[in-house]
PDB file of C-alpha atoms and ligand atoms in Angstrom:
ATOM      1  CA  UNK A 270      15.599  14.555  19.303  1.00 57.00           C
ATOM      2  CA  UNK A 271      14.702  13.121  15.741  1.00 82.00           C
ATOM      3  CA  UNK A 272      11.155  13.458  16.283  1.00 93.00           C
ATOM      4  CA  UNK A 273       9.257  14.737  13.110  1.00 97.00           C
ATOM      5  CA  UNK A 274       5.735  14.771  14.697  1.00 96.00           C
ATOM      6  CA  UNK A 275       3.774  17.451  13.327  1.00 95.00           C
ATOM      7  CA  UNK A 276       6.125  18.175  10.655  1.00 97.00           C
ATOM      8  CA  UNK A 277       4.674  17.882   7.052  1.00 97.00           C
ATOM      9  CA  UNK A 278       7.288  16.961   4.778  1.00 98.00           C
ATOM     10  CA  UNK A 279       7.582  16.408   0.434  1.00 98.00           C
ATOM     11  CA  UNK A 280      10.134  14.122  -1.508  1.00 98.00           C
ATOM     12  CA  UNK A 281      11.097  14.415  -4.326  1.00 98.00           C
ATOM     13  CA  UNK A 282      11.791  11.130  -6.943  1.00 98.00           C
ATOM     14  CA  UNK A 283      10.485   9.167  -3.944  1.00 98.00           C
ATOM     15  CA  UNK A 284       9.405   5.906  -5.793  1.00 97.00           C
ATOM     16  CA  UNK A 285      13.024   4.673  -5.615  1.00 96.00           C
ATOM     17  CA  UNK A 286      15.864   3.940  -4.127  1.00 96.00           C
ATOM     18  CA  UNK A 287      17.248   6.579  -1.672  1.00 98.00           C
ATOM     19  CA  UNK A 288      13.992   8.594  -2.072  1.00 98.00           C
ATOM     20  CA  UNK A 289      12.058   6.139  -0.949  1.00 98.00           C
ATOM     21  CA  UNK A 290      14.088   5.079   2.198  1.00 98.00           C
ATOM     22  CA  UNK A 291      14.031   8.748   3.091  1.00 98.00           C
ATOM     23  CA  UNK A 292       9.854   8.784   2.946  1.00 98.00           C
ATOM     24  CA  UNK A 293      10.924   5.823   4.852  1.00 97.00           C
ATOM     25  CA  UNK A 294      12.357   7.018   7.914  1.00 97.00           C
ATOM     26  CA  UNK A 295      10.960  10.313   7.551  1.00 97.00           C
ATOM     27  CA  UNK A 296       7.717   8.805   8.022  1.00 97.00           C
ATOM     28  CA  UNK A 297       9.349   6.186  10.651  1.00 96.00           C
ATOM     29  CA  UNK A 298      10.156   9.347  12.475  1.00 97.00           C
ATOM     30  CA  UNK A 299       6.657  10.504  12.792  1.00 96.00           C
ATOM     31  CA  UNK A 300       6.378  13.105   9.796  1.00 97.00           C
ATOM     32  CA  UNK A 301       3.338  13.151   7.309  1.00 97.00           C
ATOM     33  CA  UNK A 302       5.458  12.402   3.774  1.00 98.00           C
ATOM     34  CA  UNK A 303       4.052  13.584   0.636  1.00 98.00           C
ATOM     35  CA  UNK A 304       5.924  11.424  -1.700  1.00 98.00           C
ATOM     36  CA  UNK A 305       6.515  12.592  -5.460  1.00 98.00           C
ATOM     37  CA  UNK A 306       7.672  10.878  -8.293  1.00 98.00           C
ATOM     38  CA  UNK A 307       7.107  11.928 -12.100  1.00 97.00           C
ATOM     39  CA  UNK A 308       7.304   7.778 -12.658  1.00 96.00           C
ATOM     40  CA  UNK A 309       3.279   7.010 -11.364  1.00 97.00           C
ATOM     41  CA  UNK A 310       3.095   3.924 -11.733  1.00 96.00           C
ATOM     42  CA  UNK A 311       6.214   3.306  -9.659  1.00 96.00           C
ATOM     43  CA  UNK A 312       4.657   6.056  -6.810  1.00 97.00           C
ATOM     44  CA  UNK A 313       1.344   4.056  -7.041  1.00 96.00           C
ATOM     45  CA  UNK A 314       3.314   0.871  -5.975  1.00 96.00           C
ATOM     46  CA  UNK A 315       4.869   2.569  -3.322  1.00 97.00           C
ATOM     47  CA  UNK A 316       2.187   4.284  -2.024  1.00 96.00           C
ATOM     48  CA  UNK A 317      -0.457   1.351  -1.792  1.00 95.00           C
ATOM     49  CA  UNK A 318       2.080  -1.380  -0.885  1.00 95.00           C
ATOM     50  CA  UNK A 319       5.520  -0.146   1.322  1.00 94.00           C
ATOM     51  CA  UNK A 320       4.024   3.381   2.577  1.00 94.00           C
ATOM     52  CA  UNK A 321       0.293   3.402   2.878  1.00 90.00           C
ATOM     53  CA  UNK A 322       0.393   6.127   4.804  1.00 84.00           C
ATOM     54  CA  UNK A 323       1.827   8.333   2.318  1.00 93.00           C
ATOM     55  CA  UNK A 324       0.434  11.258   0.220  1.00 97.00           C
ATOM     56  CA  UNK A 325       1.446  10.431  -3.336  1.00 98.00           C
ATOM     57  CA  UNK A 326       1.476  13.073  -5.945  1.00 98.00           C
ATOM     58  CA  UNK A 327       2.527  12.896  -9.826  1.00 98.00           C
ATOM     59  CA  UNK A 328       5.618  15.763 -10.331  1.00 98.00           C
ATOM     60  CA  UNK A 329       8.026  15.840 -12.532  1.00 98.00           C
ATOM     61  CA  UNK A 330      10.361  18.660 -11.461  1.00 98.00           C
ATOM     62  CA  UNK A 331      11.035  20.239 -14.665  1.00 98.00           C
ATOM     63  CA  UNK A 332       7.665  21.338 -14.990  1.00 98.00           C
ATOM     64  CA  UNK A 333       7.047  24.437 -12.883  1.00 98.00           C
ATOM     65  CA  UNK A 334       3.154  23.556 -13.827  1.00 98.00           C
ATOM     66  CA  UNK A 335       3.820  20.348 -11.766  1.00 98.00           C
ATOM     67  CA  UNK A 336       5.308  22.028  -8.693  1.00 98.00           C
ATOM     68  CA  UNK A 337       2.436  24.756  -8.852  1.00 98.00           C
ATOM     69  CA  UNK A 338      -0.075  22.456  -8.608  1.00 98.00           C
ATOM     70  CA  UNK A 339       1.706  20.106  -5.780  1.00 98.00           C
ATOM     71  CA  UNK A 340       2.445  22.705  -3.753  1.00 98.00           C
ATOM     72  CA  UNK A 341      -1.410  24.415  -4.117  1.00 98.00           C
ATOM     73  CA  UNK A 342      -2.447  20.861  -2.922  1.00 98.00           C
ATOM     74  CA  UNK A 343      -0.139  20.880  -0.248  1.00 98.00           C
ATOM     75  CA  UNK A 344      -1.328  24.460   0.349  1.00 98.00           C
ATOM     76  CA  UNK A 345      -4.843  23.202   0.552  1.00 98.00           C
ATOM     77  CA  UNK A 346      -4.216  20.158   2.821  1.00 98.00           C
ATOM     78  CA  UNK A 347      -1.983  21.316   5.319  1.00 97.00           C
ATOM     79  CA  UNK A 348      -1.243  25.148   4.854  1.00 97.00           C
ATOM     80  CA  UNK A 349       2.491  25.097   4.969  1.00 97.00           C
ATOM     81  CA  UNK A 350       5.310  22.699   5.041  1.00 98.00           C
ATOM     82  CA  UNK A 351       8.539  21.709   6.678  1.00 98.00           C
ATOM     83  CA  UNK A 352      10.888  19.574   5.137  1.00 98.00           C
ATOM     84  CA  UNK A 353      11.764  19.464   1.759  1.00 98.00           C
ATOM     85  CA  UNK A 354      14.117  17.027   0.081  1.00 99.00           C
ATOM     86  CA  UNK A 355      14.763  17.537  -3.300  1.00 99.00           C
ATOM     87  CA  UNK A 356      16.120  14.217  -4.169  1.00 98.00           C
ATOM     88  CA  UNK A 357      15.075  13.618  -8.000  1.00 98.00           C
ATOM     89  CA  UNK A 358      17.766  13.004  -9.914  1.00 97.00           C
ATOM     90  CA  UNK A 359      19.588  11.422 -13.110  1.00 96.00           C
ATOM     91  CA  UNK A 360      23.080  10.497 -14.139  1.00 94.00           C
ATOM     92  CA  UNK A 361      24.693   9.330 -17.157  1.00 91.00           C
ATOM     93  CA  UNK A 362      28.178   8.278 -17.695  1.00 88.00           C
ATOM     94  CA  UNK A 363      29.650   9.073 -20.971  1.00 91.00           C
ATOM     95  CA  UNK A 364      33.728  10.107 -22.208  1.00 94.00           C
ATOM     96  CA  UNK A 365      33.188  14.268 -22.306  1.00 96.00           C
ATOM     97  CA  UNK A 366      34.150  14.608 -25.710  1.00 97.00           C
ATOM     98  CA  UNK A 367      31.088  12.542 -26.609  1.00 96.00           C
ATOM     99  CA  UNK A 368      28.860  13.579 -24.701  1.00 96.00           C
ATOM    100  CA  UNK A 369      26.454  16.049 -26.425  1.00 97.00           C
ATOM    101  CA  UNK A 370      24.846  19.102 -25.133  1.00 98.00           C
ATOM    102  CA  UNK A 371      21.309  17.399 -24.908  1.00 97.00           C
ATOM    103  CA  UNK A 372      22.551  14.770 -22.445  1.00 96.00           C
ATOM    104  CA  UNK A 373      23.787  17.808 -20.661  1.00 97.00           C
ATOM    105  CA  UNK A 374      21.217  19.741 -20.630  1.00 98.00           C
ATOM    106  CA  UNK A 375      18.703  17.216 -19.670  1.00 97.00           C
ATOM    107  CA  UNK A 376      20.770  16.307 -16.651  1.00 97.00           C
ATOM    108  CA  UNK A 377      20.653  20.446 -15.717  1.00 98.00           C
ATOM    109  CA  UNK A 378      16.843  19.758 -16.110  1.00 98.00           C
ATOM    110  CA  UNK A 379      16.252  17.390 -13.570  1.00 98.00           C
ATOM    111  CA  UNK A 380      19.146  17.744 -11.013  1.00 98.00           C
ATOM    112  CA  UNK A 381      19.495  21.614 -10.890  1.00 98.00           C
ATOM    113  CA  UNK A 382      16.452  23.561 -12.489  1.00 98.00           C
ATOM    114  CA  UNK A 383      14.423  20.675 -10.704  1.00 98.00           C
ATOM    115  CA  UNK A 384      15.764  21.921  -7.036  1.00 99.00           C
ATOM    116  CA  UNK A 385      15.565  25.709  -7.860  1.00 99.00           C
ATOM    117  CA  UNK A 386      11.679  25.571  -8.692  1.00 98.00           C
ATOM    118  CA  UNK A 387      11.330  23.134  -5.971  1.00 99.00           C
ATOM    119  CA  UNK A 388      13.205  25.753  -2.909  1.00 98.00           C
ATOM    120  CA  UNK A 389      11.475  28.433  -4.875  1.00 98.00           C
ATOM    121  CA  UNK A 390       8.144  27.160  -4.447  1.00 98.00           C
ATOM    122  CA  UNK A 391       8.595  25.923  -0.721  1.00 98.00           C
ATOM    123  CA  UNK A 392       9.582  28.773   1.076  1.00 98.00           C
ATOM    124  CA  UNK A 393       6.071  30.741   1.231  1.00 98.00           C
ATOM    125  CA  UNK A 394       4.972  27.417   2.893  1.00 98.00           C
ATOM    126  CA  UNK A 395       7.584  27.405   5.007  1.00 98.00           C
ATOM    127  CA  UNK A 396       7.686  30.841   5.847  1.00 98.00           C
ATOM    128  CA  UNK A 397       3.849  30.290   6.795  1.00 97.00           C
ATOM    129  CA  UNK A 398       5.047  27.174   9.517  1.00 96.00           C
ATOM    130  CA  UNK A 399       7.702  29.274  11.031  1.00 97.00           C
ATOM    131  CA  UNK A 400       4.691  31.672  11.411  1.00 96.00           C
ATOM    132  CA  UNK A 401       2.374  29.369  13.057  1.00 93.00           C
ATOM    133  CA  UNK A 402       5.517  29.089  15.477  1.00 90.00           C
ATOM    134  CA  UNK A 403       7.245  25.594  14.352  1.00 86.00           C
ATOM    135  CA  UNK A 404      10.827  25.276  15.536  1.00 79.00           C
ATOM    136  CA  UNK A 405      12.611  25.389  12.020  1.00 86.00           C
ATOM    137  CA  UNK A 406      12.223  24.879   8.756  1.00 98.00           C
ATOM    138  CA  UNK A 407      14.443  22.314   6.349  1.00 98.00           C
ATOM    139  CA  UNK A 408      15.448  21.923   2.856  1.00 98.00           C
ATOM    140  CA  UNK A 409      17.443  19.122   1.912  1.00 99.00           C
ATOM    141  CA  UNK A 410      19.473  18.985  -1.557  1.00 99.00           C
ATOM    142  CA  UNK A 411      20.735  15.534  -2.521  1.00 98.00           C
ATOM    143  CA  UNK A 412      24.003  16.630  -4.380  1.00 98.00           C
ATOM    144  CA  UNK A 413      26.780  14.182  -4.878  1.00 98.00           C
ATOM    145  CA  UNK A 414      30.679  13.171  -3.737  1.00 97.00           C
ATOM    146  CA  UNK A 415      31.314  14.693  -7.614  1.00 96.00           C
ATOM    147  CA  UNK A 416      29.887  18.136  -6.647  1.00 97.00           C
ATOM    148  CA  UNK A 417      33.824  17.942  -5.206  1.00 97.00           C
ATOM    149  CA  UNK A 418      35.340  14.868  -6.706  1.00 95.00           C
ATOM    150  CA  UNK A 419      36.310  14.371 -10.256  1.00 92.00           C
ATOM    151  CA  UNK A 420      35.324  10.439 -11.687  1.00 85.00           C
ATOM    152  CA  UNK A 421      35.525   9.517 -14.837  1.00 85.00           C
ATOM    153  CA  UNK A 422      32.741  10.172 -17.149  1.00 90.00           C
ATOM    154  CA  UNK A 423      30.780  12.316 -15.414  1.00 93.00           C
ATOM    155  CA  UNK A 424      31.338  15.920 -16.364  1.00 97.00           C
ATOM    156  CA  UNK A 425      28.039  16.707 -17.388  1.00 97.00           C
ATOM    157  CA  UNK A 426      26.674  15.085 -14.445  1.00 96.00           C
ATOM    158  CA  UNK A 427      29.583  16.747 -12.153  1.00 97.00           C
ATOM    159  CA  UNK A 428      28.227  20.618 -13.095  1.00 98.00           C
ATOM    160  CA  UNK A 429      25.128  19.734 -12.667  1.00 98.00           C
ATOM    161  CA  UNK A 430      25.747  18.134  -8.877  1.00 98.00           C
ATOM    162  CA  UNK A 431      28.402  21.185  -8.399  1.00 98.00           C
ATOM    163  CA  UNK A 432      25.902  23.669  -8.812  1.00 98.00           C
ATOM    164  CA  UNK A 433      23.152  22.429  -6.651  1.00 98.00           C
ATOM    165  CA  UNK A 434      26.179  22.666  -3.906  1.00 98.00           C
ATOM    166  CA  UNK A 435      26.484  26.431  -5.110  1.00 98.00           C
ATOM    167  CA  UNK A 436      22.921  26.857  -5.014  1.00 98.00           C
ATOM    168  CA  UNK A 437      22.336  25.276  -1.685  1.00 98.00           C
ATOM    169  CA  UNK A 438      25.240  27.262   0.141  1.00 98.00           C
ATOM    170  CA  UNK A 439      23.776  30.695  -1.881  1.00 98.00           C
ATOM    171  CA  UNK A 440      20.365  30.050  -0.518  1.00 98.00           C
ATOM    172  CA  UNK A 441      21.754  28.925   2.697  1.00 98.00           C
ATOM    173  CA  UNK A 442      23.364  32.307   2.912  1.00 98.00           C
ATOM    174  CA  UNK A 443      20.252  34.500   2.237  1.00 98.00           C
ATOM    175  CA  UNK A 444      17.602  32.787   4.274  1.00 98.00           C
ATOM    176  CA  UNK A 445      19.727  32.208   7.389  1.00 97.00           C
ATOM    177  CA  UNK A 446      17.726  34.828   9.120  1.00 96.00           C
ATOM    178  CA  UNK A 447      14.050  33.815   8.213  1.00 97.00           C
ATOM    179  CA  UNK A 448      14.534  30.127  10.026  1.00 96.00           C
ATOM    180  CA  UNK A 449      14.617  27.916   6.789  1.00 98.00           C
ATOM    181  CA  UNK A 450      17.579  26.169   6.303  1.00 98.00           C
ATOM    182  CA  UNK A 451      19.609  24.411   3.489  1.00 98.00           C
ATOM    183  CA  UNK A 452      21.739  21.840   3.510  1.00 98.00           C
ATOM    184  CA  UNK A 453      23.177  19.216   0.909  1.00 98.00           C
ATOM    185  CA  UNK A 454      24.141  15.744   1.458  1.00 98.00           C
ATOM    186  CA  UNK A 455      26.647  13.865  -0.707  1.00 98.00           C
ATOM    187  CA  UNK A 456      26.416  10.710  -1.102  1.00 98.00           C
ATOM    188  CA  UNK A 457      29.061   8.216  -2.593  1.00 96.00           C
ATOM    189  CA  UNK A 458      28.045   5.104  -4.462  1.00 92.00           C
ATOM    190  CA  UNK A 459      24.489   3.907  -3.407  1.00 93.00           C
ATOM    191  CA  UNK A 460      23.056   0.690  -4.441  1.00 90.00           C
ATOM    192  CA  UNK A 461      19.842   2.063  -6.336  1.00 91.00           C
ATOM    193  CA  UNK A 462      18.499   2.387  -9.616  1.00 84.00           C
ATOM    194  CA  UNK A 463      20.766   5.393 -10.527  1.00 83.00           C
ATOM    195  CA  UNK A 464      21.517   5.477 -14.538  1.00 68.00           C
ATOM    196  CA  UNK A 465      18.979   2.452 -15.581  1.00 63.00           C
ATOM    197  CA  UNK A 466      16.443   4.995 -17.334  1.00 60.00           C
ATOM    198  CA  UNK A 467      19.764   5.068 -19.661  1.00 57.00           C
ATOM    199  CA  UNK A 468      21.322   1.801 -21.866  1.00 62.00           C
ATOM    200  CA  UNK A 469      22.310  -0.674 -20.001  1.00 66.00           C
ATOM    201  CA  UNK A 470      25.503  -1.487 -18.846  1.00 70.00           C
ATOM    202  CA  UNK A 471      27.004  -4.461 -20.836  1.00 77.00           C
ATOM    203  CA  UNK A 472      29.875  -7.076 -20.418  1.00 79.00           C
ATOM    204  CA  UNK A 473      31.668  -8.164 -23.281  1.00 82.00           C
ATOM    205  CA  UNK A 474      29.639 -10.301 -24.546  1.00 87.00           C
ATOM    206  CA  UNK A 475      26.741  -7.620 -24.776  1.00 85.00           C
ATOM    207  CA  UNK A 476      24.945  -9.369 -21.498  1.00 86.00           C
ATOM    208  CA  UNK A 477      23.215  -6.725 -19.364  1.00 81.00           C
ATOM    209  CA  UNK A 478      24.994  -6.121 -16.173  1.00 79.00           C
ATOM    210  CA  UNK A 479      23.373  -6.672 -12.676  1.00 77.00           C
ATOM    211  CA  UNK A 480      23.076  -3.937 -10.228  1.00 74.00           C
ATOM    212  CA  UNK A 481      25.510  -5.906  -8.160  1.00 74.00           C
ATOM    213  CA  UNK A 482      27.821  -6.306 -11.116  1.00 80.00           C
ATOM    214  CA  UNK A 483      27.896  -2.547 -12.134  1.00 78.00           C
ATOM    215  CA  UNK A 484      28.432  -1.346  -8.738  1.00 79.00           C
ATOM    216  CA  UNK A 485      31.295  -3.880  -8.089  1.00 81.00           C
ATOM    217  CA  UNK A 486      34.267  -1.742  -9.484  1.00 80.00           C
ATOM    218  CA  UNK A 487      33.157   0.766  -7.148  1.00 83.00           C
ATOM    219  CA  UNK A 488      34.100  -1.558  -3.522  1.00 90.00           C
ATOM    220  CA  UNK A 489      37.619  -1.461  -4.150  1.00 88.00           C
ATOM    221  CA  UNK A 490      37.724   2.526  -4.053  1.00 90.00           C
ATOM    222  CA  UNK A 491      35.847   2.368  -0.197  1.00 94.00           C
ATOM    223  CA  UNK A 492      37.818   2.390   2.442  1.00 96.00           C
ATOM    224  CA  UNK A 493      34.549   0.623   4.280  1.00 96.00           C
ATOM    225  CA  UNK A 494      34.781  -1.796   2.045  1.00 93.00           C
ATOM    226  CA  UNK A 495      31.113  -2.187   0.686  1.00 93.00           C
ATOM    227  CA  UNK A 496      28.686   0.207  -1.826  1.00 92.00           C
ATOM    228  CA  UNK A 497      26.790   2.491   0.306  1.00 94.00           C
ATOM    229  CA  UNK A 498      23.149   1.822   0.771  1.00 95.00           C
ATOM    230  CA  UNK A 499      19.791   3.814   0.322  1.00 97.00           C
ATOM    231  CA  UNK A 500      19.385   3.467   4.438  1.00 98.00           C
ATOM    232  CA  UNK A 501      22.817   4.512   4.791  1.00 98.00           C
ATOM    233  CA  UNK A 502      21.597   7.987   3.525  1.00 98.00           C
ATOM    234  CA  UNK A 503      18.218   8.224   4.744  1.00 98.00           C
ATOM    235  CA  UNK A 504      19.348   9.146   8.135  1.00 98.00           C
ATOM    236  CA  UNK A 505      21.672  11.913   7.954  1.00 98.00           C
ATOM    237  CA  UNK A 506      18.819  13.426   5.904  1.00 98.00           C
ATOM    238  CA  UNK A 507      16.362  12.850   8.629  1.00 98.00           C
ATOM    239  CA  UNK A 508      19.225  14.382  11.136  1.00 98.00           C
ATOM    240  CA  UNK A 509      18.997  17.529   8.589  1.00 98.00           C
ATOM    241  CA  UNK A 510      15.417  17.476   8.284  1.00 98.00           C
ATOM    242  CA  UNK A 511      14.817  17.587  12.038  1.00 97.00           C
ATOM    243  CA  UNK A 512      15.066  20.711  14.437  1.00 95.00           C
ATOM    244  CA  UNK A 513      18.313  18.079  16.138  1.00 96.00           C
ATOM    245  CA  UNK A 514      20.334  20.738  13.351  1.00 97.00           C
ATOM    246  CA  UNK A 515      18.620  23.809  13.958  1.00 95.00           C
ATOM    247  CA  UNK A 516      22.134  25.553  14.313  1.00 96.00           C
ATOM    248  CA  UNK A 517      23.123  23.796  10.474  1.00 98.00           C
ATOM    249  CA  UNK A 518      22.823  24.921   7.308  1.00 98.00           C
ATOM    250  CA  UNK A 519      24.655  25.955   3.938  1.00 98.00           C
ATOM    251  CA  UNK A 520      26.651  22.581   5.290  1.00 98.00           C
ATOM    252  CA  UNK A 521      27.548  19.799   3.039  1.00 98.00           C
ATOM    253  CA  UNK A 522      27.349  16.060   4.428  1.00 98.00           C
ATOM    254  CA  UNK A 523      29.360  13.410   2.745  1.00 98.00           C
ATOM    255  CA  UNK A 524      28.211   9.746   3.027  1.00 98.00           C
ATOM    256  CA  UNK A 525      30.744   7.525   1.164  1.00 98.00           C
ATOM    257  CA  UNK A 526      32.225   4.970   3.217  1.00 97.00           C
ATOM    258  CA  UNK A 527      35.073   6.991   3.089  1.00 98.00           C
ATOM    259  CA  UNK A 528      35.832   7.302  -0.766  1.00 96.00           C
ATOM    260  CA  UNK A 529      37.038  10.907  -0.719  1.00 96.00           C
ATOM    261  CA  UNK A 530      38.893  11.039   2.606  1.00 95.00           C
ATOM    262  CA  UNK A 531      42.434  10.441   1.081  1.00 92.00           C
TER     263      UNK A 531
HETATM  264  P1  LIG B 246      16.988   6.194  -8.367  1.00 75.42           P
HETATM  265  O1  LIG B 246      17.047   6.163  -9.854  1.00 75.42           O
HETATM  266  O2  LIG B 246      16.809   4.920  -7.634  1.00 75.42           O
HETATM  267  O3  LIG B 246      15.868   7.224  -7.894  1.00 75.42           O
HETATM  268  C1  LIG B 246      15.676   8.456  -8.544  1.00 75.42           C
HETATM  269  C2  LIG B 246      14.186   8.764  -8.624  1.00 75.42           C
HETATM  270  O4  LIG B 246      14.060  10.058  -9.233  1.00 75.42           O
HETATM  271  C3  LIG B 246      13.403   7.765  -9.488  1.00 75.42           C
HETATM  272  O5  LIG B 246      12.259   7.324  -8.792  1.00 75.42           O
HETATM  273  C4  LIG B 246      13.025   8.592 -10.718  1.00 75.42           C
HETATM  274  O6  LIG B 246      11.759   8.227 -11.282  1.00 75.42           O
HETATM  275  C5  LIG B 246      12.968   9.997 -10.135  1.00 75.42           C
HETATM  276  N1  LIG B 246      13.090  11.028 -11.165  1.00 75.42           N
HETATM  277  C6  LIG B 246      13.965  11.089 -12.198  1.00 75.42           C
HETATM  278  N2  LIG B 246      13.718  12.175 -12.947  1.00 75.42           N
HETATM  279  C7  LIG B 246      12.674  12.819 -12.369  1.00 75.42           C
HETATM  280  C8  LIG B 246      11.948  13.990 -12.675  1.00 75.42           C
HETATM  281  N3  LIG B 246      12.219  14.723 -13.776  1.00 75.42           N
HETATM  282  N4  LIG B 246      10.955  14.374 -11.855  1.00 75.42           N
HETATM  283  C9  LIG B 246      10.636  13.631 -10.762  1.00 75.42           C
HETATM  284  N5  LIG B 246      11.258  12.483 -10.439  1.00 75.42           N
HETATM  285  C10 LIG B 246      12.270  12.091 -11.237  1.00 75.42           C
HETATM  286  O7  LIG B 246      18.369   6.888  -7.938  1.00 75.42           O
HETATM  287  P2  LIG B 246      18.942   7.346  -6.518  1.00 75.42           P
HETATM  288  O8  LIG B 246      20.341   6.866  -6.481  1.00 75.42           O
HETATM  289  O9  LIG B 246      18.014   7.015  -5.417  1.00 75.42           O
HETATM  290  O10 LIG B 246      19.010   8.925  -6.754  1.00 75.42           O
HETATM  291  C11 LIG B 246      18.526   9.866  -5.825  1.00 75.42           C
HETATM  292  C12 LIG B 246      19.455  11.065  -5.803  1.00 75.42           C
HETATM  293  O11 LIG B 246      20.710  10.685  -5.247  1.00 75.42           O
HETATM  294  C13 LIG B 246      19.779  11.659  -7.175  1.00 75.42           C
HETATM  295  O12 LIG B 246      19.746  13.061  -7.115  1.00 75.42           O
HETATM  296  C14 LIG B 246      21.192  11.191  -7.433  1.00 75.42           C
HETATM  297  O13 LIG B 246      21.901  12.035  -8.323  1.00 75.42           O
HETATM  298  C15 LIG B 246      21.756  11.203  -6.037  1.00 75.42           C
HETATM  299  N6  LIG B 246      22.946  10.381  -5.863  1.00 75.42           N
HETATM  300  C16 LIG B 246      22.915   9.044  -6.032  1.00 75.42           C
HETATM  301  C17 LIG B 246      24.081   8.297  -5.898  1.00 75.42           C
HETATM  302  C18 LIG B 246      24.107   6.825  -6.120  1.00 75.42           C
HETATM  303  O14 LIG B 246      25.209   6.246  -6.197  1.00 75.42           O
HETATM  304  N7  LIG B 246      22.981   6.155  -6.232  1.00 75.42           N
HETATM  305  C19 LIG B 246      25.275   8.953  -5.554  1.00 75.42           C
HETATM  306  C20 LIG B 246      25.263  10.322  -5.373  1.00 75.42           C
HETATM  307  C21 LIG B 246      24.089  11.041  -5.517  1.00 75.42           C
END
C-alpha cells in the first residue's frame, strides 16, 4: 500500500535531520528522491555516503532562480514529478519584544515564501504525471505543533508555521479537482539540528548546550514521555506521499507524542 515505485519525488532541506530520514524512507519505499539542500557540502555527504542512490541538487528555497533551475533539471530527467515535501526550514527562539523584524522576516523567507515557490513550481510537473495516468499526486508541507500551539518565544516562528497551514489548506482547496493534493504534518519536538545555524544555547556558565541537553526541558511536556525523533516523522509523510491517502488532503497531521492533546 506504501509502495512509491515509479514515483519521482524532491525534498527539500534534505541534508538533515527529518529531511533526510524522509529521503530515507521515501527511497526505502521504492521512490527515486531528488534530495535538496542549499547547505552542499552537507548534501554532498549525504548523497555519496547514507543515500547513494539519491539525486542531489544545490537549492536554497528563497531563490526562485534555484527552484527554476531544479525543477528544469527535474523536467529534463524525468518529465514530471510526484511527491513533493517542502521540508526546509529555520527557527529561532527569542522574547517578541526583542525580536526584530529581520529575524522575522528571514524566518518568512525560508519557511513560507520557500513552500509557495516550491508548490508553485511543482504543479506543471505534476499536472504532467497525472497526465501520463499516475494514481495521484502529493505535496507535503512540514508545518509545526505552533502553527496551533502558542510556546514561548516563538512568535515570529509561530506566523510563519501558521501560514504554511493557511497556505496548505488554501491550495488544498483549489486543486482538489486536478488530483494533486496537500497536506501538512506537524510535528512536536524532534531531535535534529533545528535552531543550531543560530547562537548556541548556553548554561550558566556560558558552556554550549548538547542537543540532548537543549531538548531535555521539552520530555516533561510529552505525555509519551521522550523527544520525538526524525523517523518518528518520516512515515506519516511517506503515508501522505503515497496513493494509501488518495482520499486526504488540506489535512493537518500532528506528531508530538501527545504534547497538544490536553
Ligand atoms: P534541521 O536543521 O535538522 O534540518 C533543516 C534543513 O533545512 C537543513 O539541512 C538546512 O540546511 C535546510 N535549510 C535551511 N534553510 C534552507 C534554505 N533556505 N534552503 C534550503 N534548505 C535550507 O531541522 P529539522 O528539525 O529537520 O527541520 C525540518 C522541518 O521541520 C523544518 O521546517 C522545521 O521547522 C520543522 N519542524 C521541526 C521541529 C523540530 O523540533 N525539529 C518541530 C516542528 C517542525
Amino acid at each position: 500500500m506504501f509502495d512509491l515505485s515509479g514515483k519521482v519525488a524532491l525534498v527539500t532541506g534534505a541534508a538533515s535531520g527529518i529531511g533526510l530520514e524522509t529521503s530515507r524512507t521515501l527511497t526505502g519505499l521504492g521512490a527515486t528522491v531528488i534530495i535538496t539542500d542549499r547547505n552542499v557540502e552537507a548534501l554532498v555527504e549525504v548523497s555519496e555516503n547514507l543515500l547513494p542512490g539519491a539525486i542531489a541538487l544545490a537549492l536554497d528555497v528563497t531563490a526562485q532562480g534555484d527552484w527554476d533551475r531544479v525543477y528544469q533539471s527535474v523536467a529534463d530527467k524525468f518529465g514530471c514529478l510526484d511527491i513533493l515535501v517542502n521540508n526546509a526550514g529555520i527557527m529561532k527562539a527569542e522574547p517578541f519584544e526583542k525580536c526584530d523584524i529581520d529575524t522575522f522576516r528571514l524566518q518568512q523567507r525560508i519557511n513560507v515564501e520557500g513552500v509557495y515557490m516550491g508548490m508553485q513550481g511543482a504543479i506543471p510537473l505534476m499536472r504532467k504525471a497525472l497526465a501520463e495516468g499516475k494514481g495521484s499526486a502529493s505535496i507535503v508541507n512540514i508545518s509545526s505543533i505552533y502553527a496551533t500551539n502558542a510556546g514561548a518565544e516563538f512568535a515570529a516562528y509561530t506566523a510563519t508555521k501558521a501560514a504554511v497551514l493557511g497556505l496548505s489548506k488554501a491550495v488544498a482547496f483549489e486543486l482538489a479537482g486536478t488530483g494533486i493534493r496537500v497536506n501538512c504534518v506537524l510535528p512536536g519536538p524532534i531531535a535534529t539540528n533545528l535552531s543550531a545555524d543560530w547562537e548556541p544555547l548556553r548554561d550558566s556558565e556560558g558552556n554550549v548546550l548538547s542537543l540532548e541537553e537543549q531538548l531535555a526541558p521539552w520530555v516533561d511536556k510529552i505525555p509519551m514521555g521522550r523527544i520525538g525523533m526524525a523517523d518518528d516523522v518520516a512515515p506519516v509523510i511517506a503515508f501522505l506521499a503515497s496513493d494509501a491517502a488518495k482520499f486526504v488532503t488540506g489535512s493537518e497531521y500532528v506528531v508530538d507524542g501527545g504534547y497538544t492533546a490536553p
